CSV table of C-alpha atoms and ligand atoms in Angstrom, one decimal:
chain,number,residue,atom,x,y,z
K,142,UNK,CA,209.1,121.0,-6.1
K,143,UNK,CA,211.8,121.1,-8.5
K,144,UNK,CA,212.0,120.9,-12.5
K,145,UNK,CA,214.0,118.7,-13.1
K,146,UNK,CA,214.1,119.1,-16.4
K,147,UNK,CA,214.5,123.6,-16.6
K,148,UNK,CA,211.6,124.4,-19.2
K,149,UNK,CA,213.8,124.5,-22.6
K,150,UNK,CA,212.5,127.8,-25.0
K,151,UNK,CA,209.6,126.6,-27.9
K,152,UNK,CA,210.7,128.5,-30.5
K,153,UNK,CA,207.3,128.1,-33.2
K,154,UNK,CA,207.5,128.9,-37.3
K,155,UNK,CA,204.4,128.4,-39.2
K,156,UNK,CA,204.0,127.0,-42.8
K,157,UNK,CA,203.5,129.2,-45.3
K,158,UNK,CA,199.7,128.5,-46.1
K,159,UNK,CA,197.8,130.3,-43.5
K,160,UNK,CA,194.9,126.8,-43.5
K,161,UNK,CA,197.8,125.0,-42.1
K,162,UNK,CA,199.2,126.6,-38.6
K,163,UNK,CA,201.4,123.6,-37.9
K,164,UNK,CA,204.2,124.2,-35.6
K,165,UNK,CA,207.5,123.6,-36.7
K,166,UNK,CA,209.7,122.8,-34.1
K,167,UNK,CA,213.5,124.0,-33.1
K,168,UNK,CA,214.2,122.4,-30.8
K,169,UNK,CA,213.7,118.6,-30.0
K,170,UNK,CA,209.9,117.6,-28.5
K,171,UNK,CA,210.7,115.8,-25.6
K,172,UNK,CA,208.8,112.9,-24.6
K,173,UNK,CA,207.8,111.4,-21.8
K,174,UNK,CA,206.9,108.1,-21.0
K,175,UNK,CA,205.6,106.0,-18.3
K,176,UNK,CA,206.3,102.5,-17.8
K,177,UNK,CA,209.4,100.0,-18.1
K,178,UNK,CA,207.3,97.1,-19.0
K,179,UNK,CA,207.3,96.2,-22.8
K,180,UNK,CA,204.6,98.1,-23.6
K,181,UNK,CA,206.8,101.4,-22.6
K,182,UNK,CA,209.7,99.9,-23.4
K,183,UNK,CA,208.9,99.2,-27.7
K,184,UNK,CA,207.1,102.2,-27.7
K,185,UNK,CA,210.2,104.4,-26.4
K,186,UNK,CA,212.5,102.9,-28.7
K,187,UNK,CA,210.2,103.5,-32.0
K,188,UNK,CA,209.4,107.1,-31.5
K,189,UNK,CA,213.5,107.4,-30.5
K,190,UNK,CA,213.9,105.2,-33.9
K,191,UNK,CA,211.5,107.5,-35.7
K,192,UNK,CA,212.5,111.1,-34.8
K,193,UNK,CA,216.5,111.3,-34.8
K,194,UNK,CA,217.4,114.7,-33.3
K,195,UNK,CA,213.6,115.7,-33.4
K,196,UNK,CA,212.5,114.3,-29.5
K,197,UNK,CA,214.2,113.6,-26.3
K,198,UNK,CA,212.6,110.7,-25.4
K,199,UNK,CA,212.4,109.9,-21.4
K,200,UNK,CA,211.6,106.7,-19.7
K,201,UNK,CA,210.8,106.9,-16.2
K,202,UNK,CA,209.2,103.7,-14.0
K,203,UNK,CA,208.5,103.8,-10.2
K,204,UNK,CA,210.7,100.7,-9.9
K,205,UNK,CA,214.5,100.1,-9.5
K,206,UNK,CA,215.0,99.2,-13.1
K,207,UNK,CA,211.9,98.5,-15.6
K,208,UNK,CA,210.4,95.0,-17.3
K,209,UNK,CA,209.9,93.4,-13.8
K,210,UNK,CA,206.8,91.5,-15.4
K,211,UNK,CA,208.6,91.2,-19.0
K,212,UNK,CA,211.4,88.9,-17.0
K,213,UNK,CA,209.0,87.1,-15.4
K,214,UNK,CA,207.2,85.8,-17.6
K,215,UNK,CA,210.6,84.1,-19.3
K,216,UNK,CA,210.1,81.5,-15.7
K,217,UNK,CA,207.4,80.5,-18.5
K,218,UNK,CA,209.6,80.5,-20.8
K,219,UNK,CA,208.3,83.9,-22.8
K,220,UNK,CA,205.9,82.6,-24.9
K,221,UNK,CA,206.2,86.4,-27.3
K,222,UNK,CA,203.3,85.7,-29.8
K,223,UNK,CA,201.7,82.5,-31.6
K,224,UNK,CA,201.8,81.5,-35.3
K,225,UNK,CA,198.5,80.8,-35.6
K,226,UNK,CA,197.7,82.1,-38.8
K,227,UNK,CA,196.5,85.8,-38.4
K,228,UNK,CA,192.3,85.9,-38.7
K,229,UNK,CA,192.5,82.9,-35.9
K,230,UNK,CA,195.0,84.8,-34.1
K,231,UNK,CA,193.2,88.4,-33.6
K,232,UNK,CA,190.0,87.3,-32.0
K,233,UNK,CA,192.0,86.5,-29.2
K,234,UNK,CA,191.4,89.6,-28.1
K,235,UNK,CA,187.8,89.3,-27.8
K,236,UNK,CA,185.0,91.0,-27.3
K,237,UNK,CA,187.4,93.6,-28.3
K,238,UNK,CA,188.4,92.2,-31.1
K,239,UNK,CA,187.4,94.8,-33.7
K,240,UNK,CA,189.4,97.5,-31.4
K,241,UNK,CA,192.3,95.2,-31.4
K,242,UNK,CA,192.3,93.8,-35.0
K,243,UNK,CA,193.9,96.5,-36.9
K,244,UNK,CA,196.6,97.4,-34.5
K,245,UNK,CA,197.7,93.8,-33.8
K,246,UNK,CA,198.0,94.1,-38.2
K,247,UNK,CA,200.2,96.3,-38.2
K,248,UNK,CA,202.2,94.7,-35.7
K,249,UNK,CA,202.1,91.0,-35.8
K,250,UNK,CA,203.6,88.3,-34.7
K,251,UNK,CA,206.2,87.7,-37.4
K,252,UNK,CA,207.2,91.5,-36.9
K,253,UNK,CA,207.7,90.6,-33.3
K,254,UNK,CA,210.0,87.7,-34.2
K,255,UNK,CA,211.7,89.7,-36.8
K,256,UNK,CA,212.1,92.5,-34.5
K,257,UNK,CA,213.5,89.9,-32.5
K,258,UNK,CA,215.6,88.7,-33.9
K,259,UNK,CA,216.8,92.3,-35.1
K,260,UNK,CA,217.9,91.5,-31.5
K,261,UNK,CA,220.5,89.0,-31.9
K,262,UNK,CA,217.2,86.5,-29.8
K,263,UNK,CA,216.2,83.7,-32.1
K,264,UNK,CA,212.5,82.5,-31.3
K,265,UNK,CA,210.9,78.8,-32.4
K,266,UNK,CA,207.7,78.3,-33.3
K,267,UNK,CA,206.6,75.5,-30.4
K,268,UNK,CA,204.0,72.4,-30.6
K,269,UNK,CA,201.2,74.4,-29.3
K,270,UNK,CA,202.6,77.1,-32.2
K,271,UNK,CA,203.3,79.4,-29.3
K,272,UNK,CA,206.9,81.3,-30.3
K,273,UNK,CA,209.6,81.5,-27.9
K,274,UNK,CA,212.7,82.4,-28.4
K,275,UNK,CA,215.0,79.3,-28.7
K,276,UNK,CA,216.4,79.8,-24.9
K,277,UNK,CA,213.1,80.1,-23.8
K,278,UNK,CA,215.1,83.2,-22.1
K,279,UNK,CA,214.1,87.5,-21.2
K,280,UNK,CA,217.3,88.6,-19.5
K,281,UNK,CA,219.4,88.4,-23.0
K,282,UNK,CA,216.3,90.2,-24.9
K,283,UNK,CA,216.2,92.3,-21.8
K,284,UNK,CA,219.7,92.9,-22.1
K,285,UNK,CA,219.9,93.3,-25.8
K,286,UNK,CA,216.5,95.7,-25.5
K,287,UNK,CA,218.3,98.0,-23.7
K,288,UNK,CA,221.4,98.6,-25.4
K,289,UNK,CA,219.5,99.1,-28.0
K,290,UNK,CA,217.3,101.6,-26.2
K,291,UNK,CA,220.9,103.7,-24.9
K,292,UNK,CA,221.8,103.6,-28.9
K,293,UNK,CA,218.9,105.2,-29.6
K,294,UNK,CA,219.9,108.1,-26.7
K,295,UNK,CA,216.1,106.6,-24.4
K,296,UNK,CA,217.1,108.2,-21.5
K,297,UNK,CA,216.1,106.1,-18.3
K,298,UNK,CA,214.6,107.2,-15.0
K,299,UNK,CA,214.3,104.7,-12.2
K,300,UNK,CA,212.8,105.4,-9.4
K,301,UNK,CA,210.9,107.9,-10.4
K,302,UNK,CA,207.2,106.7,-9.3
K,303,UNK,CA,204.7,108.9,-11.5
K,304,UNK,CA,202.1,110.9,-9.4
K,305,UNK,CA,200.0,113.3,-11.5
K,306,UNK,CA,200.1,116.4,-13.7
K,307,UNK,CA,200.8,119.8,-12.6
K,308,UNK,CA,199.9,122.9,-13.8
K,309,UNK,CA,202.5,124.9,-16.9
K,310,UNK,CA,205.1,127.2,-14.8
K,311,UNK,CA,204.6,129.8,-16.3
K,312,UNK,CA,205.9,131.9,-18.6
K,313,UNK,CA,206.2,128.8,-21.2
K,314,UNK,CA,203.2,126.8,-21.0
K,315,UNK,CA,203.8,123.9,-22.7
K,316,UNK,CA,202.7,124.5,-26.6
K,317,UNK,CA,199.6,121.3,-26.6
K,318,UNK,CA,198.7,122.8,-23.4
K,319,UNK,CA,199.7,120.0,-21.5
K,320,UNK,CA,200.6,120.9,-18.1
K,321,UNK,CA,204.1,118.8,-16.8
K,322,UNK,CA,204.1,115.6,-16.0
K,323,UNK,CA,205.0,114.6,-11.5
K,324,UNK,CA,206.8,112.5,-10.5
K,325,UNK,CA,207.4,111.3,-7.0
K,326,UNK,CA,211.7,110.7,-7.0
K,327,UNK,CA,213.8,109.2,-4.3
K,328,UNK,CA,215.2,112.6,-3.7
K,329,UNK,CA,211.5,114.2,-3.3
K,330,UNK,CA,208.6,115.3,-6.0
K,331,UNK,CA,209.6,116.1,-9.3
K,332,UNK,CA,208.0,117.7,-12.6
K,333,UNK,CA,208.7,117.9,-16.0
K,334,UNK,CA,207.7,119.0,-18.7
K,335,UNK,CA,206.2,117.2,-21.9
K,336,UNK,CA,205.1,117.6,-25.0
K,337,UNK,CA,203.9,114.7,-25.5
K,338,UNK,CA,203.2,111.7,-22.4
K,339,UNK,CA,202.7,108.0,-22.5
K,340,UNK,CA,201.6,106.0,-19.8
K,341,UNK,CA,202.4,102.3,-20.1
K,342,UNK,CA,201.6,101.6,-16.4
K,343,UNK,CA,200.2,97.8,-17.2
K,344,UNK,CA,197.2,96.5,-15.5
K,345,UNK,CA,197.0,95.4,-12.0
K,346,UNK,CA,199.1,91.4,-10.7
K,347,UNK,CA,202.5,91.5,-9.5
K,348,UNK,CA,202.5,94.8,-7.4
K,349,UNK,CA,205.6,94.1,-6.0
K,350,UNK,CA,207.2,94.2,-10.2
K,351,UNK,CA,205.4,97.1,-10.3
K,352,UNK,CA,202.2,97.7,-12.0
K,353,UNK,CA,199.8,97.9,-9.1
K,354,UNK,CA,197.2,99.8,-10.6
K,355,UNK,CA,197.6,103.0,-7.7
K,356,UNK,CA,197.5,104.7,-11.6
K,357,UNK,CA,193.8,104.1,-11.9
K,358,UNK,CA,192.0,107.3,-9.4
K,359,UNK,CA,194.8,109.5,-10.8
K,360,UNK,CA,193.2,109.1,-14.9
K,361,UNK,CA,189.8,109.4,-12.8
K,362,UNK,CA,190.5,112.3,-11.2
K,363,UNK,CA,191.4,113.7,-14.1
K,364,UNK,CA,187.9,112.7,-16.2
K,365,UNK,CA,189.4,109.7,-17.9
K,366,UNK,CA,186.7,106.9,-17.9
K,367,UNK,CA,187.9,103.9,-16.7
K,368,UNK,CA,186.3,99.7,-15.7
K,369,UNK,CA,187.9,98.3,-12.4
K,370,UNK,CA,190.8,95.7,-13.2
K,371,UNK,CA,189.7,92.5,-12.4
K,372,UNK,CA,191.7,89.5,-11.9
K,373,UNK,CA,192.0,88.0,-15.7
K,374,UNK,CA,194.5,84.2,-16.7
K,375,UNK,CA,193.1,83.5,-13.2
K,376,UNK,CA,192.8,80.3,-10.5
K,377,UNK,CA,189.9,80.3,-9.0
K,378,UNK,CA,187.9,78.6,-5.9
K,379,UNK,CA,185.9,76.1,-4.7
K,380,UNK,CA,185.5,75.0,-1.8
K,381,UNK,CA,186.8,71.5,-1.3
K,382,UNK,CA,186.3,68.7,1.4
K,383,UNK,CA,189.0,68.8,4.4
K,384,UNK,CA,190.0,65.3,3.0
K,385,UNK,CA,190.1,66.4,-0.6
K,386,UNK,CA,192.1,69.5,-0.4
K,387,UNK,CA,194.4,68.0,2.0
K,388,UNK,CA,195.5,65.1,-0.1
K,389,UNK,CA,195.4,66.4,-3.1
K,390,UNK,CA,195.9,70.0,-3.5
K,391,UNK,CA,199.1,70.5,-5.9
K,392,UNK,CA,198.1,67.5,-7.8
K,393,UNK,CA,198.6,67.9,-11.6
K,394,UNK,CA,194.3,67.3,-13.3
K,395,UNK,CA,196.5,65.8,-16.1
K,396,UNK,CA,195.0,65.4,-20.2
K,397,UNK,CA,191.5,66.6,-19.0
K,398,UNK,CA,188.9,68.9,-21.0
K,399,UNK,CA,187.3,71.9,-20.1
K,400,UNK,CA,183.9,73.8,-20.8
K,401,UNK,CA,181.4,76.4,-19.9
K,402,UNK,CA,179.1,78.5,-21.0
K,403,UNK,CA,180.3,81.2,-23.3
K,404,UNK,CA,179.1,84.4,-24.3
K,405,UNK,CA,176.3,83.8,-26.3
K,406,UNK,CA,174.7,81.5,-23.7
K,407,UNK,CA,176.2,78.0,-24.9
K,408,UNK,CA,178.2,76.1,-23.7
K,409,UNK,CA,181.8,76.4,-25.3
K,410,UNK,CA,183.7,73.1,-26.8
K,411,UNK,CA,185.7,71.6,-25.2
K,412,UNK,CA,189.1,72.5,-24.6
K,413,UNK,CA,191.8,69.7,-23.7
K,414,UNK,CA,194.7,71.0,-21.2
K,415,UNK,CA,196.5,70.2,-17.8
K,416,UNK,CA,195.0,71.7,-14.7
K,417,UNK,CA,196.5,71.8,-10.7
K,418,UNK,CA,194.2,70.8,-7.8
K,419,UNK,CA,195.2,74.2,-5.3
K,420,UNK,CA,194.0,73.9,-1.4
K,421,UNK,CA,190.9,76.4,-2.2
K,422,UNK,CA,190.7,75.6,-6.1
K,423,UNK,CA,191.9,74.9,-9.4
K,424,UNK,CA,194.0,76.6,-11.2
K,425,UNK,CA,196.8,75.8,-14.5
K,426,UNK,CA,197.0,76.8,-17.7
K,427,UNK,CA,193.1,75.1,-19.3
K,428,UNK,CA,191.5,77.2,-16.9
K,429,UNK,CA,193.0,80.5,-17.5
K,430,UNK,CA,191.9,79.2,-21.2
K,431,UNK,CA,187.8,79.6,-20.1
K,432,UNK,CA,188.6,82.9,-17.5
K,433,UNK,CA,187.9,85.5,-18.6
K,434,UNK,CA,184.3,83.6,-19.3
K,435,UNK,CA,183.8,81.9,-15.5
K,436,UNK,CA,184.5,85.3,-13.8
K,437,UNK,CA,182.0,87.4,-16.4
K,438,UNK,CA,179.4,84.4,-15.2
K,439,UNK,CA,180.1,85.9,-11.2
K,440,UNK,CA,180.2,89.0,-12.1
K,441,UNK,CA,176.2,88.8,-13.7
K,442,UNK,CA,175.6,85.9,-10.8
K,443,UNK,CA,177.4,84.9,-8.8
K,444,UNK,CA,178.7,82.3,-9.4
K,445,UNK,CA,180.4,80.2,-12.6
K,446,UNK,CA,179.9,76.4,-13.6
K,447,UNK,CA,183.2,74.8,-14.8
K,448,UNK,CA,182.2,71.2,-16.6
K,449,UNK,CA,184.9,69.2,-16.5
K,450,UNK,CA,186.0,66.2,-19.6
K,451,UNK,CA,188.1,64.1,-17.2
K,452,UNK,CA,188.2,61.3,-20.4
K,453,UNK,CA,188.2,63.8,-22.8
K,454,UNK,CA,190.5,60.7,-24.9
K,455,UNK,CA,187.7,58.4,-25.0
K,456,UNK,CA,184.6,58.9,-26.4
K,457,UNK,CA,181.5,58.6,-24.7
K,458,UNK,CA,180.2,55.3,-26.0
K,459,UNK,CA,183.3,53.8,-24.4
K,460,UNK,CA,183.5,55.2,-21.3
K,461,UNK,CA,180.1,53.8,-20.4
K,462,UNK,CA,180.6,50.6,-21.9
K,463,UNK,CA,184.0,50.3,-19.6
K,464,UNK,CA,181.6,51.9,-16.1
K,465,UNK,CA,178.8,49.3,-16.3
K,466,UNK,CA,180.7,46.0,-17.3
K,467,UNK,CA,180.3,44.1,-13.6
K,468,UNK,CA,182.5,45.3,-10.9
K,469,UNK,CA,181.7,41.5,-9.1
K,470,UNK,CA,183.6,43.0,-5.9
K,471,UNK,CA,185.5,45.7,-7.1
K,472,UNK,CA,185.4,48.3,-5.8
K,473,UNK,CA,184.9,51.7,-7.7
K,474,UNK,CA,188.4,52.4,-7.3
K,475,UNK,CA,189.8,49.3,-8.5
K,476,UNK,CA,187.1,49.1,-11.2
K,477,UNK,CA,187.4,52.4,-12.7
K,478,UNK,CA,191.3,52.0,-12.8
K,479,UNK,CA,190.8,49.2,-14.7
K,480,UNK,CA,188.8,49.4,-16.7
K,481,UNK,CA,189.8,53.4,-18.2
K,482,UNK,CA,193.2,53.7,-15.8
K,483,UNK,CA,191.9,56.1,-13.8
K,484,UNK,CA,194.3,57.4,-11.8
K,485,UNK,CA,192.8,58.9,-7.8
K,486,UNK,CA,192.9,62.6,-8.1
K,487,UNK,CA,190.4,62.4,-10.7
K,488,UNK,CA,188.4,59.1,-8.8
K,489,UNK,CA,188.8,62.3,-5.6
K,490,UNK,CA,187.6,64.9,-7.7
K,491,UNK,CA,184.6,62.6,-9.5
K,492,UNK,CA,184.0,62.0,-5.6
K,493,UNK,CA,184.0,65.4,-4.7
K,494,UNK,CA,181.3,67.3,-6.7
K,495,UNK,CA,178.9,64.6,-6.7
K,496,UNK,CA,176.3,63.3,-4.1
K,497,UNK,CA,176.4,59.3,-3.0
K,498,UNK,CA,173.8,58.8,-4.9
K,499,UNK,CA,175.7,58.6,-8.3
K,500,UNK,CA,177.4,55.4,-7.1
K,501,UNK,CA,174.0,53.5,-7.8
K,502,UNK,CA,173.8,53.9,-10.9
K,503,UNK,CA,177.1,53.4,-13.4
K,504,UNK,CA,175.4,55.4,-16.0
K,505,UNK,CA,176.0,58.3,-13.9
K,506,UNK,CA,178.6,57.6,-13.0
K,507,UNK,CA,179.5,57.0,-17.4
K,508,UNK,CA,178.5,60.9,-17.8
K,509,UNK,CA,179.5,62.3,-15.3
K,510,UNK,CA,183.2,61.2,-16.3
K,511,UNK,CA,182.6,62.9,-19.4
K,512,UNK,CA,180.6,66.1,-18.0
K,513,UNK,CA,181.7,66.8,-14.3
K,514,UNK,CA,179.5,70.0,-12.8
K,515,UNK,CA,182.5,72.1,-10.6
K,516,UNK,CA,181.2,75.6,-9.1
K,517,UNK,CA,183.3,77.8,-8.0
K,518,UNK,CA,182.9,80.9,-5.9
K,519,UNK,CA,184.6,83.2,-7.2
K,520,UNK,CA,188.6,84.5,-8.9
K,521,UNK,CA,191.4,84.2,-6.4
K,522,UNK,CA,193.0,87.3,-6.0
K,523,UNK,CA,193.8,89.7,-8.4
K,524,UNK,CA,197.2,90.3,-7.3
K,525,UNK,CA,198.4,86.1,-7.9
K,526,UNK,CA,196.5,86.7,-11.1
K,527,UNK,CA,198.7,86.3,-15.0
K,528,UNK,CA,196.8,89.9,-15.9
K,529,UNK,CA,194.4,92.1,-15.5
K,530,UNK,CA,190.9,92.8,-17.4
K,531,UNK,CA,189.6,96.0,-17.0
K,532,UNK,CA,191.8,100.1,-16.9
K,533,UNK,CA,191.4,102.6,-19.8
K,534,UNK,CA,188.1,102.4,-21.0
K,535,UNK,CA,187.9,102.4,-24.9
K,536,UNK,CA,186.0,105.5,-25.3
K,537,UNK,CA,188.0,107.0,-23.3
K,538,UNK,CA,190.8,107.3,-26.0
K,539,UNK,CA,191.0,108.3,-29.9
K,540,UNK,CA,192.2,106.0,-32.9
K,541,UNK,CA,194.9,106.5,-31.8
K,542,UNK,CA,194.7,105.7,-28.5
K,543,UNK,CA,195.2,109.7,-27.0
K,544,UNK,CA,193.3,110.8,-23.8
K,545,UNK,CA,189.9,112.6,-25.4
K,546,UNK,CA,190.3,113.9,-21.2
K,547,UNK,CA,193.9,114.9,-21.6
K,548,UNK,CA,195.2,115.7,-25.0
K,549,UNK,CA,198.7,114.9,-25.4
K,550,UNK,CA,198.6,112.3,-23.1
K,551,UNK,CA,198.5,108.5,-24.9
K,552,UNK,CA,198.1,105.4,-23.3
K,553,UNK,CA,199.4,101.6,-24.5
K,554,UNK,CA,199.8,97.6,-23.0
K,555,UNK,CA,197.9,96.2,-20.5
K,556,UNK,CA,196.5,99.2,-18.8
K,557,UNK,CA,193.6,99.9,-21.4
K,558,UNK,CA,190.5,97.8,-21.1
K,559,UNK,CA,191.3,94.5,-23.1
K,560,UNK,CA,192.1,90.9,-22.7
K,561,UNK,CA,193.2,87.9,-23.8
K,562,UNK,CA,194.1,85.1,-22.8
K,563,UNK,CA,198.2,83.8,-22.6
K,564,UNK,CA,199.5,82.6,-25.9
K,565,UNK,CA,201.3,85.0,-26.9
K,566,UNK,CA,198.5,87.3,-27.0
K,567,UNK,CA,199.4,89.3,-24.4
K,568,UNK,CA,202.6,90.5,-25.0
K,569,UNK,CA,201.8,91.2,-28.9
K,570,UNK,CA,198.7,93.3,-27.9
K,571,UNK,CA,201.3,95.8,-25.5
K,572,UNK,CA,203.1,95.9,-28.8
K,573,UNK,CA,200.9,96.5,-31.2
K,574,UNK,CA,198.9,99.3,-28.5
K,575,UNK,CA,202.4,100.7,-28.3
K,576,UNK,CA,203.2,100.5,-32.2
K,577,UNK,CA,199.9,102.5,-32.1
K,578,UNK,CA,201.0,104.6,-29.4
K,579,UNK,CA,204.3,105.4,-31.0
K,580,UNK,CA,202.8,106.3,-33.3
K,581,UNK,CA,200.3,108.5,-32.5
K,582,UNK,CA,202.5,110.9,-31.1
K,583,UNK,CA,204.6,110.9,-33.9
K,584,UNK,CA,202.0,112.2,-36.1
K,585,UNK,CA,200.2,114.8,-32.3
K,586,UNK,CA,204.5,115.9,-32.4
K,587,UNK,CA,204.9,116.7,-35.9
K,588,UNK,CA,201.8,116.3,-37.9
K,589,UNK,CA,203.6,117.5,-40.8
K,590,UNK,CA,206.4,116.2,-41.5
K,591,UNK,CA,207.9,118.8,-44.2
K,592,UNK,CA,206.5,121.2,-41.7
K,593,UNK,CA,209.6,119.8,-38.6
K,594,UNK,CA,213.0,121.2,-38.0
G,2,FAD,C1,204.2,85.3,-14.3
G,2,FAD,C2,203.2,86.0,-15.2
G,2,FAD,C3,204.1,85.3,-16.7
G,2,FAD,C4,203.5,86.2,-18.4
G,2,FAD,N1,204.4,85.5,-19.1
G,2,FAD,C5,203.7,85.8,-20.4
G,2,FAD,C6,203.9,85.0,-21.7
G,2,FAD,O1,205.2,84.1,-21.1
G,2,FAD,N2,203.6,85.5,-22.8
G,2,FAD,C7,202.5,86.9,-22.5
G,2,FAD,O2,202.3,87.5,-23.6
G,2,FAD,N3,202.4,87.4,-21.9
G,2,FAD,C8,203.3,87.3,-20.7
G,2,FAD,N4,202.5,87.5,-19.0
G,2,FAD,C9,201.9,89.3,-19.0
G,2,FAD,C10,202.6,90.1,-19.7
G,2,FAD,O3,203.7,90.2,-19.2
G,2,FAD,C11,202.1,91.7,-19.1
G,2,FAD,O4,200.7,91.3,-19.8
G,2,FAD,C12,203.2,92.4,-20.0
G,2,FAD,O5,204.1,92.9,-18.9
G,2,FAD,C13,202.1,94.3,-19.3
G,2,FAD,O6,202.9,94.4,-20.3
G,2,FAD,P1,202.6,96.4,-20.4
G,2,FAD,O7,204.1,96.6,-20.7
G,2,FAD,O8,201.4,96.9,-20.4
G,2,FAD,O9,202.5,96.4,-18.2
G,2,FAD,P2,203.6,95.9,-17.4
G,2,FAD,O10,204.8,95.0,-17.8
G,2,FAD,O11,202.9,95.6,-16.2
G,2,FAD,O12,205.4,97.3,-16.8
G,2,FAD,C14,204.1,98.9,-16.7
G,2,FAD,C15,205.4,99.2,-15.5
G,2,FAD,O13,204.7,100.7,-15.4
G,2,FAD,C16,205.6,100.6,-13.8
G,2,FAD,N5,204.6,101.4,-13.6
G,2,FAD,C17,203.5,101.1,-13.0
G,2,FAD,N6,202.8,102.6,-12.4
G,2,FAD,C18,203.8,103.4,-12.1
G,2,FAD,C19,203.7,104.5,-11.9
G,2,FAD,N7,202.6,105.1,-11.6
G,2,FAD,N8,205.2,105.4,-11.9
G,2,FAD,C20,206.3,104.5,-12.9
G,2,FAD,N9,206.1,103.8,-13.4
G,2,FAD,C21,204.7,102.5,-12.8
G,2,FAD,C22,205.8,99.1,-13.4
G,2,FAD,O14,206.8,99.4,-12.8
G,2,FAD,C23,206.4,98.4,-14.4
G,2,FAD,O15,207.5,98.2,-15.4
G,2,FAD,C24,202.8,87.4,-17.9
G,2,FAD,C25,202.7,88.1,-16.8
G,2,FAD,C26,202.7,87.1,-15.7
G,2,FAD,C27,201.9,88.0,-14.0
């Protein structure tokens, strides 16, 4: 193994008060950030800006360039954050709301909009309350961000895959007991010494963009408690009849509402939106919105039930009245099309999820249109998910997001054990945890600012 950054001499002094023996750094602290997603990039920016001349910030990423998932998010318009009131905003992090709330309060949606504006990227609030860059693109923001990081002196080392920690080379162990950070680089393994490390390695979906979750066993071996990564904001599997799958895979289900069993065991309020029929299940934004609850049902009971309202804009009474009108010789599909404007995919879905006896009773048809039970057999593969749940457990971290088992090592972003729906909450959570970890690193390196060189 070679040392990429030879160990510099460490000069350590103390303040006058022996009760406050605090190191005074005479050389800049070495901060190693691993992971060039939004969490790592934001922490790098904050630290480089906060500690000019007092820290050398180097960011490592396994991929040939940073921010690949962030750039992919740009394909969907880059929903940076959300404009709803903060009290409501923080509820989106349930069941980890109490953990995330102070971090989001310290890094609220408006701060992200201001930050983007500072990079020359104006944002706007869409009709849904979601916040996007005015051009719906991630690439211009990323270019401006990387320019800012370069100007702040952040060094970028790509194609460096983090492989763990190594014993510190004698005779100058890192002052905080940290042992060195190891990478697989293009020319072979390298070890770098660091005074503080931030891991911002992402979750476990879209592995081809770098976030492969391969860090999990490395941290587990180091004694860090982690929860398995599971798909979040994901589609679900359902066995359709072959005819339905063949005819309707890829067809949107517009103007529907969904609900399912909530955390308290009662059904959640109906939520309107759109979904898409896939060859083997359902996906789309309204499905993602209830995906945490569906996944939990599957984890606990091996089965999950989604309720669909196929006509959410019509009251149940009106639907019953329409369905019960004399049908004459008309087929059910013609009747429902004429009376309720029901389209082909909704009618076929109704047929696919009910038995033939339903059609003998118009009142049951009406009830099923307003509350169709769709049983799901599992989530779609984790690699397809928008985000992942699980990761580094809250109990494994201090309030500053420092790993209790590895002093000097901090974590941020999606690799922490929190989840949130789509709507800008994911990126906001990544920025907010990055801010907390960056503040924690600053406090760790410079516990008393008057003692810093
Ligand atoms: C299709 C899609 C659309 C999305 N759209 C939105 C959206 O509009 N709004 C929103 O809020 N969220 C969105 N998200 C989610 C959001 O992109 C993620 O939550 C966010 O990128 C996570 O940031 P992160 O910094 O924690 O990790 P990541 O962005 O995943 O970055 C982790 C980085 O760590 C690197 N890395 C991993 N392992 C190693 C290793 N061993 N060594 C070195 N480097 C390593 C990776 O290469 C990667 O660059 C979307 C996600 C997807 C998949």
